[in-house]
PDB file of C-alpha atoms in Angstrom:
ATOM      1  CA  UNK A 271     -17.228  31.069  47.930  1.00 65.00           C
ATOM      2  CA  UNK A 272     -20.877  30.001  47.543  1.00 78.00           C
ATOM      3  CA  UNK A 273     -21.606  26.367  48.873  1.00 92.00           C
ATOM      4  CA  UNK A 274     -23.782  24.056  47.299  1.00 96.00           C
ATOM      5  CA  UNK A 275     -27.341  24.915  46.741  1.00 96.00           C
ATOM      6  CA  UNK A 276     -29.799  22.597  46.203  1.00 97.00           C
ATOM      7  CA  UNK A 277     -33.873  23.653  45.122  1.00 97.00           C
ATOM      8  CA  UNK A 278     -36.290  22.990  46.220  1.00 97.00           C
ATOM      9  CA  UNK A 279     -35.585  21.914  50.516  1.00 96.00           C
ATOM     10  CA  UNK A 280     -38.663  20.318  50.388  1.00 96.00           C
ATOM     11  CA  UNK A 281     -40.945  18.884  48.332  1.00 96.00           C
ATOM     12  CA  UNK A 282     -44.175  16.595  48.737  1.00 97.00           C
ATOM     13  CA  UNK A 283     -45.595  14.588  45.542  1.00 97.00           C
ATOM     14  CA  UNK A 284     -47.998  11.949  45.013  1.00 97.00           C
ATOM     15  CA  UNK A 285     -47.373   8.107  43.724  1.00 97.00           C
ATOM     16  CA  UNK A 286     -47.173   7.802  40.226  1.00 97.00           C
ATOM     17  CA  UNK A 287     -45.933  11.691  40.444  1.00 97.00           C
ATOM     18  CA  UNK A 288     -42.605  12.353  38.759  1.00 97.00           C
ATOM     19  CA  UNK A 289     -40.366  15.051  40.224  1.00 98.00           C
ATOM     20  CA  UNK A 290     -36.635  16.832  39.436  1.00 98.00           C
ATOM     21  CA  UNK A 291     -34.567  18.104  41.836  1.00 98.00           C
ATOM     22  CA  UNK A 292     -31.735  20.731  41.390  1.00 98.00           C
ATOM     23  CA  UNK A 293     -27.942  21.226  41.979  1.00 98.00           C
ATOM     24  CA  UNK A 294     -25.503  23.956  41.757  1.00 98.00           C
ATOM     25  CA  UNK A 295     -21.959  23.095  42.598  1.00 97.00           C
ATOM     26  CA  UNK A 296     -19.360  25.182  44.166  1.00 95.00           C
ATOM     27  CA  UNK A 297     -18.095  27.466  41.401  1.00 95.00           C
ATOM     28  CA  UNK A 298     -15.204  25.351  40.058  1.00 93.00           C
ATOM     29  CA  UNK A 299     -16.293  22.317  40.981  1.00 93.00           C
ATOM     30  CA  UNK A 300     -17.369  19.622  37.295  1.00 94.00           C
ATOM     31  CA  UNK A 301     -18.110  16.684  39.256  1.00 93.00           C
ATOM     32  CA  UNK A 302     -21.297  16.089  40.490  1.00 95.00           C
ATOM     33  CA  UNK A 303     -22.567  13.206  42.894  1.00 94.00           C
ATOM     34  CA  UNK A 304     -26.202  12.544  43.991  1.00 96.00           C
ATOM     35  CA  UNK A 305     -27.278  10.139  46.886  1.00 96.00           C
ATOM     36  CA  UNK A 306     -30.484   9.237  48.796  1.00 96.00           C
ATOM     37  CA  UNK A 307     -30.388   8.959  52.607  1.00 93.00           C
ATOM     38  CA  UNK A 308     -33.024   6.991  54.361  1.00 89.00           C
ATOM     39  CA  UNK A 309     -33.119   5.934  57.680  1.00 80.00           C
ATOM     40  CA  UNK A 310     -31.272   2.224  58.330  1.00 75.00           C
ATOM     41  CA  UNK A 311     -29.779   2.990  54.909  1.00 79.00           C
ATOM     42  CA  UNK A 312     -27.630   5.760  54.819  1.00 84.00           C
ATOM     43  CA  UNK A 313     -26.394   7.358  52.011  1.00 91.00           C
ATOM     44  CA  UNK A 314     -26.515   5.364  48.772  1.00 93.00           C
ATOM     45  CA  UNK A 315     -25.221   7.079  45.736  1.00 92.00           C
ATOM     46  CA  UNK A 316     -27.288   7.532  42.983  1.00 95.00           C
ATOM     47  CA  UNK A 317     -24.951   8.947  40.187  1.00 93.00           C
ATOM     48  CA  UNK A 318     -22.315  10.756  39.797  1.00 93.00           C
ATOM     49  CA  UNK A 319     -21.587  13.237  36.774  1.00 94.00           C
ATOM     50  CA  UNK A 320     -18.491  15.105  35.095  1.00 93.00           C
ATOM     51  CA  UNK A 321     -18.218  17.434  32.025  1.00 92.00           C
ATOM     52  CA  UNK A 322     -22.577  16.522  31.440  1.00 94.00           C
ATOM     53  CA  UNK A 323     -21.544  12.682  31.298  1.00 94.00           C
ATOM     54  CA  UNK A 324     -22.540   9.897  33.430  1.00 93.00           C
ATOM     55  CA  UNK A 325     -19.191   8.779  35.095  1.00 90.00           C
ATOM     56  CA  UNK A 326     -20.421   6.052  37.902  1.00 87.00           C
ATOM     57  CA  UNK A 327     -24.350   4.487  39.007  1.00 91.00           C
ATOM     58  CA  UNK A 328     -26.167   3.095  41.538  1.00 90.00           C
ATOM     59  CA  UNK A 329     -27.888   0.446  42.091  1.00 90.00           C
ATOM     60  CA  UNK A 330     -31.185   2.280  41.665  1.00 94.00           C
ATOM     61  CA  UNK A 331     -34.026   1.245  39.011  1.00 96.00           C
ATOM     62  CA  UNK A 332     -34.300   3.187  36.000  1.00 95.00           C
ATOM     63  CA  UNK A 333     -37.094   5.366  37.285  1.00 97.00           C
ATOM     64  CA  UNK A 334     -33.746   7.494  38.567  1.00 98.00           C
ATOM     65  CA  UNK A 335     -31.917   9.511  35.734  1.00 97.00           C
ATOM     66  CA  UNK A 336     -30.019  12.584  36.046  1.00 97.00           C
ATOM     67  CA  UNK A 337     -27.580  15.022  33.916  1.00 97.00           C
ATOM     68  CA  UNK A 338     -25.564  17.637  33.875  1.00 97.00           C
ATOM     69  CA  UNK A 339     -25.536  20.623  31.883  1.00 97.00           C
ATOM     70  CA  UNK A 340     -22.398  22.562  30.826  1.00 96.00           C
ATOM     71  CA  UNK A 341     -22.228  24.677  33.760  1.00 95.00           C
ATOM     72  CA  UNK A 342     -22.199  21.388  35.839  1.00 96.00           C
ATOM     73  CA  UNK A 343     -25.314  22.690  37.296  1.00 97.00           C
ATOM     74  CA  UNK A 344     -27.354  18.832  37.469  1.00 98.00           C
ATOM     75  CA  UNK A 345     -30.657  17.782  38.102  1.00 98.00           C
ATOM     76  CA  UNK A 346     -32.326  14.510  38.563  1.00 98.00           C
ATOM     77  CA  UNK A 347     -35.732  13.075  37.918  1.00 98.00           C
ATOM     78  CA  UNK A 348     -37.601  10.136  39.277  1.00 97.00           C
ATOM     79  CA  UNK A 349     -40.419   9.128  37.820  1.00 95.00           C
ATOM     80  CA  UNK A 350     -43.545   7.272  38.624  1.00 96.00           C
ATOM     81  CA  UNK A 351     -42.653   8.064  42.260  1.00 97.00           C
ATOM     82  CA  UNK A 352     -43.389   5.224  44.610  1.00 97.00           C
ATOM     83  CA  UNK A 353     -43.908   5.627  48.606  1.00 96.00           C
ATOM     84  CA  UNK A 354     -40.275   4.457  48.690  1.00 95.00           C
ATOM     85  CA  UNK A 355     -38.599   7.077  47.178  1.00 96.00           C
ATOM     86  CA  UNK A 356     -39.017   9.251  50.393  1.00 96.00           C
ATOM     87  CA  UNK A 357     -36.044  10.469  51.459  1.00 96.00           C
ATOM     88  CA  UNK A 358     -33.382  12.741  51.609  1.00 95.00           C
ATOM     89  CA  UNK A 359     -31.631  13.277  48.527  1.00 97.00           C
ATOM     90  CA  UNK A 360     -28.018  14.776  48.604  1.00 96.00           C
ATOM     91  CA  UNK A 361     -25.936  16.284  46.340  1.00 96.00           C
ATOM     92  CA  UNK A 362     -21.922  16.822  46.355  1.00 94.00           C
ATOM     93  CA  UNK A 363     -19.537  18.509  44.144  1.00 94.00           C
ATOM     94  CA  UNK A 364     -15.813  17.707  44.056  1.00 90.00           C
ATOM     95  CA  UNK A 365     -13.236  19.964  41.915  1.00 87.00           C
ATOM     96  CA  UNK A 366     -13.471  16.060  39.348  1.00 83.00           C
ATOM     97  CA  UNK A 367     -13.288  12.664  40.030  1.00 76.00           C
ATOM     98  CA  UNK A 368     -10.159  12.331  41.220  1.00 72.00           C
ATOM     99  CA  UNK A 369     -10.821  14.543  43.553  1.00 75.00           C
ATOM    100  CA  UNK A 370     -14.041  12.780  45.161  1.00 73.00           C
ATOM    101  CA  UNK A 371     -12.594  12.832  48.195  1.00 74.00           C
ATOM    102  CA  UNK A 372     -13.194  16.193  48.567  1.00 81.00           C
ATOM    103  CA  UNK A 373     -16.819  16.516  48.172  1.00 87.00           C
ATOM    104  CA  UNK A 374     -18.663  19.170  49.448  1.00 92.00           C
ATOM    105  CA  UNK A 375     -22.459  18.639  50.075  1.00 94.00           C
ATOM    106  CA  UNK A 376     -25.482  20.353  49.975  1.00 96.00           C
ATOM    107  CA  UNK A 377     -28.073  20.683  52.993  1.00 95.00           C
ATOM    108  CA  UNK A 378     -30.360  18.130  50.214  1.00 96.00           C
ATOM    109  CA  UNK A 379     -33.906  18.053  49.110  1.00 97.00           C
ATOM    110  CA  UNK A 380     -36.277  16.256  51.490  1.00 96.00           C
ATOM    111  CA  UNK A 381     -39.133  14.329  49.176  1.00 97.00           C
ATOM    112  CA  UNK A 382     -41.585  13.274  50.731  1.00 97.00           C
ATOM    113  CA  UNK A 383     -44.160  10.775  48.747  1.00 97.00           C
ATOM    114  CA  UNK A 384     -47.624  10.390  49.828  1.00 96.00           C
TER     115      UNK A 384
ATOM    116  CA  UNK B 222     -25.459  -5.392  50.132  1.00 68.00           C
ATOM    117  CA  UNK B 223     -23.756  -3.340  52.256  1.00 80.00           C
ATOM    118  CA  UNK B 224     -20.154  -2.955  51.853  1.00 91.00           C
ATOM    119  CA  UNK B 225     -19.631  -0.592  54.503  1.00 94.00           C
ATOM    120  CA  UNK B 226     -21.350  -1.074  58.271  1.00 94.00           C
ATOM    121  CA  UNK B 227     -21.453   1.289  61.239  1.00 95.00           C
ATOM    122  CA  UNK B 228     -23.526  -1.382  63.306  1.00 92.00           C
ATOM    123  CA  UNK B 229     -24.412   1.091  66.176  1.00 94.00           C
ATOM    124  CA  UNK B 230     -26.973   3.817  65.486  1.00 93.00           C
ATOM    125  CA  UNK B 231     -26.246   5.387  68.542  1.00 96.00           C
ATOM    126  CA  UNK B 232     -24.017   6.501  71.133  1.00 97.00           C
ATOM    127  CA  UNK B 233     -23.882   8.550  74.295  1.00 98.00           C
ATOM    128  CA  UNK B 234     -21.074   9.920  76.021  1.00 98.00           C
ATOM    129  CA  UNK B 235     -20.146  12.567  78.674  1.00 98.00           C
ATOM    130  CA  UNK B 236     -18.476  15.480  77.824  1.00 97.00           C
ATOM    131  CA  UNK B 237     -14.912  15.416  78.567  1.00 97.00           C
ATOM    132  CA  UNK B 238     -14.700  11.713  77.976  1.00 98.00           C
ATOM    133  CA  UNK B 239     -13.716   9.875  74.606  1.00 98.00           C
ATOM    134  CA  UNK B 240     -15.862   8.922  71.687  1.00 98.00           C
ATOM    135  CA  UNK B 241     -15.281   6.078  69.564  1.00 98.00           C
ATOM    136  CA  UNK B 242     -17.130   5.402  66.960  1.00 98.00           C
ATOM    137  CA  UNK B 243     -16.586   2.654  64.697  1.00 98.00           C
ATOM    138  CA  UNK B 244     -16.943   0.831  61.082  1.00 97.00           C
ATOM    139  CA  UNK B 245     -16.512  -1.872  59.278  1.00 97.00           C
ATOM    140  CA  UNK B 246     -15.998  -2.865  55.601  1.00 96.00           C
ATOM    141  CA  UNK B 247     -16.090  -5.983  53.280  1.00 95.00           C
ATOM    142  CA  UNK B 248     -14.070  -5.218  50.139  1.00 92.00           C
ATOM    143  CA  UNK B 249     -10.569  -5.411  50.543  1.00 92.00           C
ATOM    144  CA  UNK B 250     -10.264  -3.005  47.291  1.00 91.00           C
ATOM    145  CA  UNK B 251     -10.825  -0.448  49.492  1.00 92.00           C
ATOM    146  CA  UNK B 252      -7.793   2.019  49.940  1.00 91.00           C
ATOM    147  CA  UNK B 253      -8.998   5.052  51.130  1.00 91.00           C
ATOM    148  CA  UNK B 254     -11.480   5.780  54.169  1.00 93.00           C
ATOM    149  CA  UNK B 255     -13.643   9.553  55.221  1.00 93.00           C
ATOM    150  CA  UNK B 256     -15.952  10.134  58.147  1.00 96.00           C
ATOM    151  CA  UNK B 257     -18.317  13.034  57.336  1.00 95.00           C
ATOM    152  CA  UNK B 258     -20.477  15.091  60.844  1.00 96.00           C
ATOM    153  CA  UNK B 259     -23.923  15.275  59.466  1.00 94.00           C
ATOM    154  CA  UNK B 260     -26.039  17.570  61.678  1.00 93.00           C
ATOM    155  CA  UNK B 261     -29.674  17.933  60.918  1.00 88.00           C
ATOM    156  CA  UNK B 262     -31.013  20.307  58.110  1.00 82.00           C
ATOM    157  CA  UNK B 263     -27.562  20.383  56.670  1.00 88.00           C
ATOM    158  CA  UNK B 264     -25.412  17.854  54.168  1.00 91.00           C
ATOM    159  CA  UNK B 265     -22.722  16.466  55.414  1.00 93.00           C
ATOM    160  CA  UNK B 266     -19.275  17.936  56.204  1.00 93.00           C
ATOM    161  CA  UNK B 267     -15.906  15.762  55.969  1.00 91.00           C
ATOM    162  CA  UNK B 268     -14.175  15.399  59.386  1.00 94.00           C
ATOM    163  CA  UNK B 269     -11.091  13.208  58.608  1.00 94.00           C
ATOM    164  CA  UNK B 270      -9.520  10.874  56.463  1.00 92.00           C
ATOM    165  CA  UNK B 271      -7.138   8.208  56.039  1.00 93.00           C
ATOM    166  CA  UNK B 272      -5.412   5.673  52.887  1.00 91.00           C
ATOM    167  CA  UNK B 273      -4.495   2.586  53.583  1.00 91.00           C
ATOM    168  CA  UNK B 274      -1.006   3.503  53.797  1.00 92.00           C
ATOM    169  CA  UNK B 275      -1.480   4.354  56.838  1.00 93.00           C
ATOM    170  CA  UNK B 276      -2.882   3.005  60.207  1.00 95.00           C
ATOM    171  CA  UNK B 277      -3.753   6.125  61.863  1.00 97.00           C
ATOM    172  CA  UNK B 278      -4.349  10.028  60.970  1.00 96.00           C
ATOM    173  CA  UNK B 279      -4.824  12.707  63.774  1.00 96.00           C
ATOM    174  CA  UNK B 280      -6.213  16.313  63.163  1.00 95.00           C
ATOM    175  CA  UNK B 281      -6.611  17.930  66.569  1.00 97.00           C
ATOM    176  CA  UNK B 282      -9.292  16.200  68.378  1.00 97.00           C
ATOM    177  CA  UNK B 283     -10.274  13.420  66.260  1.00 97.00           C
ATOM    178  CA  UNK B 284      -7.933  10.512  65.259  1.00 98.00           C
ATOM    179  CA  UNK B 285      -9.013   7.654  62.596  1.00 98.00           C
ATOM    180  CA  UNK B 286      -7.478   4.283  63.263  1.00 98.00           C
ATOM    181  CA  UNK B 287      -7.183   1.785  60.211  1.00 97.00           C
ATOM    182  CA  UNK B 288      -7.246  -1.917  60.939  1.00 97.00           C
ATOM    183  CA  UNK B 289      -6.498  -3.790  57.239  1.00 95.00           C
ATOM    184  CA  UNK B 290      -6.637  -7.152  58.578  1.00 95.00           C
ATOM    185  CA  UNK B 291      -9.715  -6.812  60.478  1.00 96.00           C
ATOM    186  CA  UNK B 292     -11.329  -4.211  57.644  1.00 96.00           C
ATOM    187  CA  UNK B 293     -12.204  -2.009  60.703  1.00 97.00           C
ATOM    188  CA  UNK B 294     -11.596   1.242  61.132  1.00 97.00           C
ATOM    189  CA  UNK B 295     -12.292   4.153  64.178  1.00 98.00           C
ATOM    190  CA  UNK B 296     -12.538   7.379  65.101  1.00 98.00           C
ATOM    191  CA  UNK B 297     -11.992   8.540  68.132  1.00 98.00           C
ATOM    192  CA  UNK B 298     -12.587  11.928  69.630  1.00 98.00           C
ATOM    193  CA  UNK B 299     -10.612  13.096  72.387  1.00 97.00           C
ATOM    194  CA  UNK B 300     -11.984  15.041  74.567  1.00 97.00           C
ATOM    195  CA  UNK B 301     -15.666  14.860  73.525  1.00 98.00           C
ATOM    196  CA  UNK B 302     -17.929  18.045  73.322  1.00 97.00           C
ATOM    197  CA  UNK B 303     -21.833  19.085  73.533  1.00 97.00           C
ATOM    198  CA  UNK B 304     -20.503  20.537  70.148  1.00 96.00           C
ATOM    199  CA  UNK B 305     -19.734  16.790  68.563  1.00 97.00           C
ATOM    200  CA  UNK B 306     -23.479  15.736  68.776  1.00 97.00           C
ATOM    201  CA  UNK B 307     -23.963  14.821  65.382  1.00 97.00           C
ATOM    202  CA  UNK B 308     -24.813  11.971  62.747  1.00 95.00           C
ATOM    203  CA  UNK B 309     -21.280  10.134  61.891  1.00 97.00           C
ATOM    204  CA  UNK B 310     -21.250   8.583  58.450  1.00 96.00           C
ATOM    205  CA  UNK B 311     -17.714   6.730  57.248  1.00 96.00           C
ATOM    206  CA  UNK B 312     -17.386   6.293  53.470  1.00 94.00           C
ATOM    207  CA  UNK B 313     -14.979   3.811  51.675  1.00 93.00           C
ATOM    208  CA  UNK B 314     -13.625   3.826  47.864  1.00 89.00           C
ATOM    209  CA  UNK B 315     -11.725   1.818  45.789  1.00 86.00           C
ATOM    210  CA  UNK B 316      -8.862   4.004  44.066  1.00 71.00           C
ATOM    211  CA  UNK B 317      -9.135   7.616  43.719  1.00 61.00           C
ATOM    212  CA  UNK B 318     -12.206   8.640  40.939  1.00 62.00           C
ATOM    213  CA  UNK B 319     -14.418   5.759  41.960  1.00 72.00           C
ATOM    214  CA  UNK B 320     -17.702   6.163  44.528  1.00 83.00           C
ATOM    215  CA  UNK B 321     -17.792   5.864  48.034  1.00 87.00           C
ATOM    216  CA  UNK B 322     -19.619   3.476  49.913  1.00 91.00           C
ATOM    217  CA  UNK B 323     -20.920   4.986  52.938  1.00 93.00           C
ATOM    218  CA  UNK B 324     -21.971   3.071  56.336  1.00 93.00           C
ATOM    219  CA  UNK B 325     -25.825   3.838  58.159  1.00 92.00           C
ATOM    220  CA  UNK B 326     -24.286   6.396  60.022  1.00 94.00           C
ATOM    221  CA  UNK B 327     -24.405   6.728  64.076  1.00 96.00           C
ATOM    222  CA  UNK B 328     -25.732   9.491  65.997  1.00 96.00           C
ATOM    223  CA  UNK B 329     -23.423  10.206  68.674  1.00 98.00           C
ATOM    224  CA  UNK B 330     -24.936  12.727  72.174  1.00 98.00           C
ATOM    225  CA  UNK B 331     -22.737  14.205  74.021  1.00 98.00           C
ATOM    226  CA  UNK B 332     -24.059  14.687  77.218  1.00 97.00           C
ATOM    227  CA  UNK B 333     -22.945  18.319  79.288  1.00 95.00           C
TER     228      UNK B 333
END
């Protein structure tokens, strides 16, 4: 069975850029989770979806915004990217909620923001 | 604020020899515990768990501890390998469905 996948590995943007990142779940899997690593910080969730609907958030500004579509592939967007946002953004899938934890992440998408 | 703490980045230990890595927590909601191995260019992968029903879980050479009182928990690999050397991250959650709060991580070296 596939693991996650998550397009593109790496990405660089400029400030004030906007960018959207991509996740494919293990086949099965509905829920959906997104966090940011950065050093000193370790993983802070973002959001997490199930069946295309927001189920939990982060405390992240509203720049962040994801979904899900009804393959529970999800993406998320920032906008008006700020030198902050660099990181490593990870995605999980668990089989649903209740099941969160089991999640099974992908290797992530490393932004960089210049 | 962080509700989960792993207040050493790092750690080195000889091969052979026991690693013990720890974490700490502030809500008392919290009823169930993971420690993911993060190694780099890849996501993390879970290692071990443990509810609060219990005060200790073992799967072969790892073992999580559980203090309640003290909010603390551990894990503790016995014997340690070049293999291990990896990012530790422990996560916390309230209830089954809800998020998980997940510490700074530490980077543990095993050293051959």
């Amino acid at each position: 069975k596939a693991g996650v996948t998550q397009t593109p590995r790496y990405l660089i943007k400029t400030r004030g850029q906007q960018v959207t990142l991509s996740c494919s779940p293990i086949s099965g899997h509905r829920s959906v989770s997104w966090y940011q690593q950065t050093p000193g910080q370790g993983l802070q969730f973002l959001f997490e979806y199930f069946s295309e609907t927001q189920r939990n958030k982060g405390n992240f500004p509203g720049r962040f915004s994801g979904r899900q579509f009804s393959n529970s592939r999800s993406e998320m967007n920032v906008s008006t990217l700020e030198l902050g946002d660099s990181a490593l953004y990870l995605c999980a899938s668990s089989l649903g909620p209740r099941e969160s934890y089991e999640q099974y992440f992908g290797p992530g998408t490393r932004l960089t923001v210049t | 604020d962080q509700q989960v703490k792993q207040n050493s980045p790092s750690l080195s230990v000889q091969e052979g020899r026991i690693s013990i890595l720890n974490c700490d927590y502030t809500n008392s909601m919290f009823d169930y515990f993971l420690w993911y191995k993060k190694y780099p260019a890849e996501g993390p992968t879970f290692l071990i768990s443990i509810s609060s029903i219990k005060d200790k879980n073992e799967d072969g050479r790892f073992t999580v501890f559980l203090n309640k009182s003290a909010k603390h928990l551990s894990l503790h690999i016995v014997p340690s390998q070049p293999g291990d050397s990896a990012v530790y991250f422990c996560a916390a959650s309230a209830s089954s469905g809800n998020q998980f709060y997940f510490g700074t991580g530490t980077s543990l070296t095993v050293i051959p």
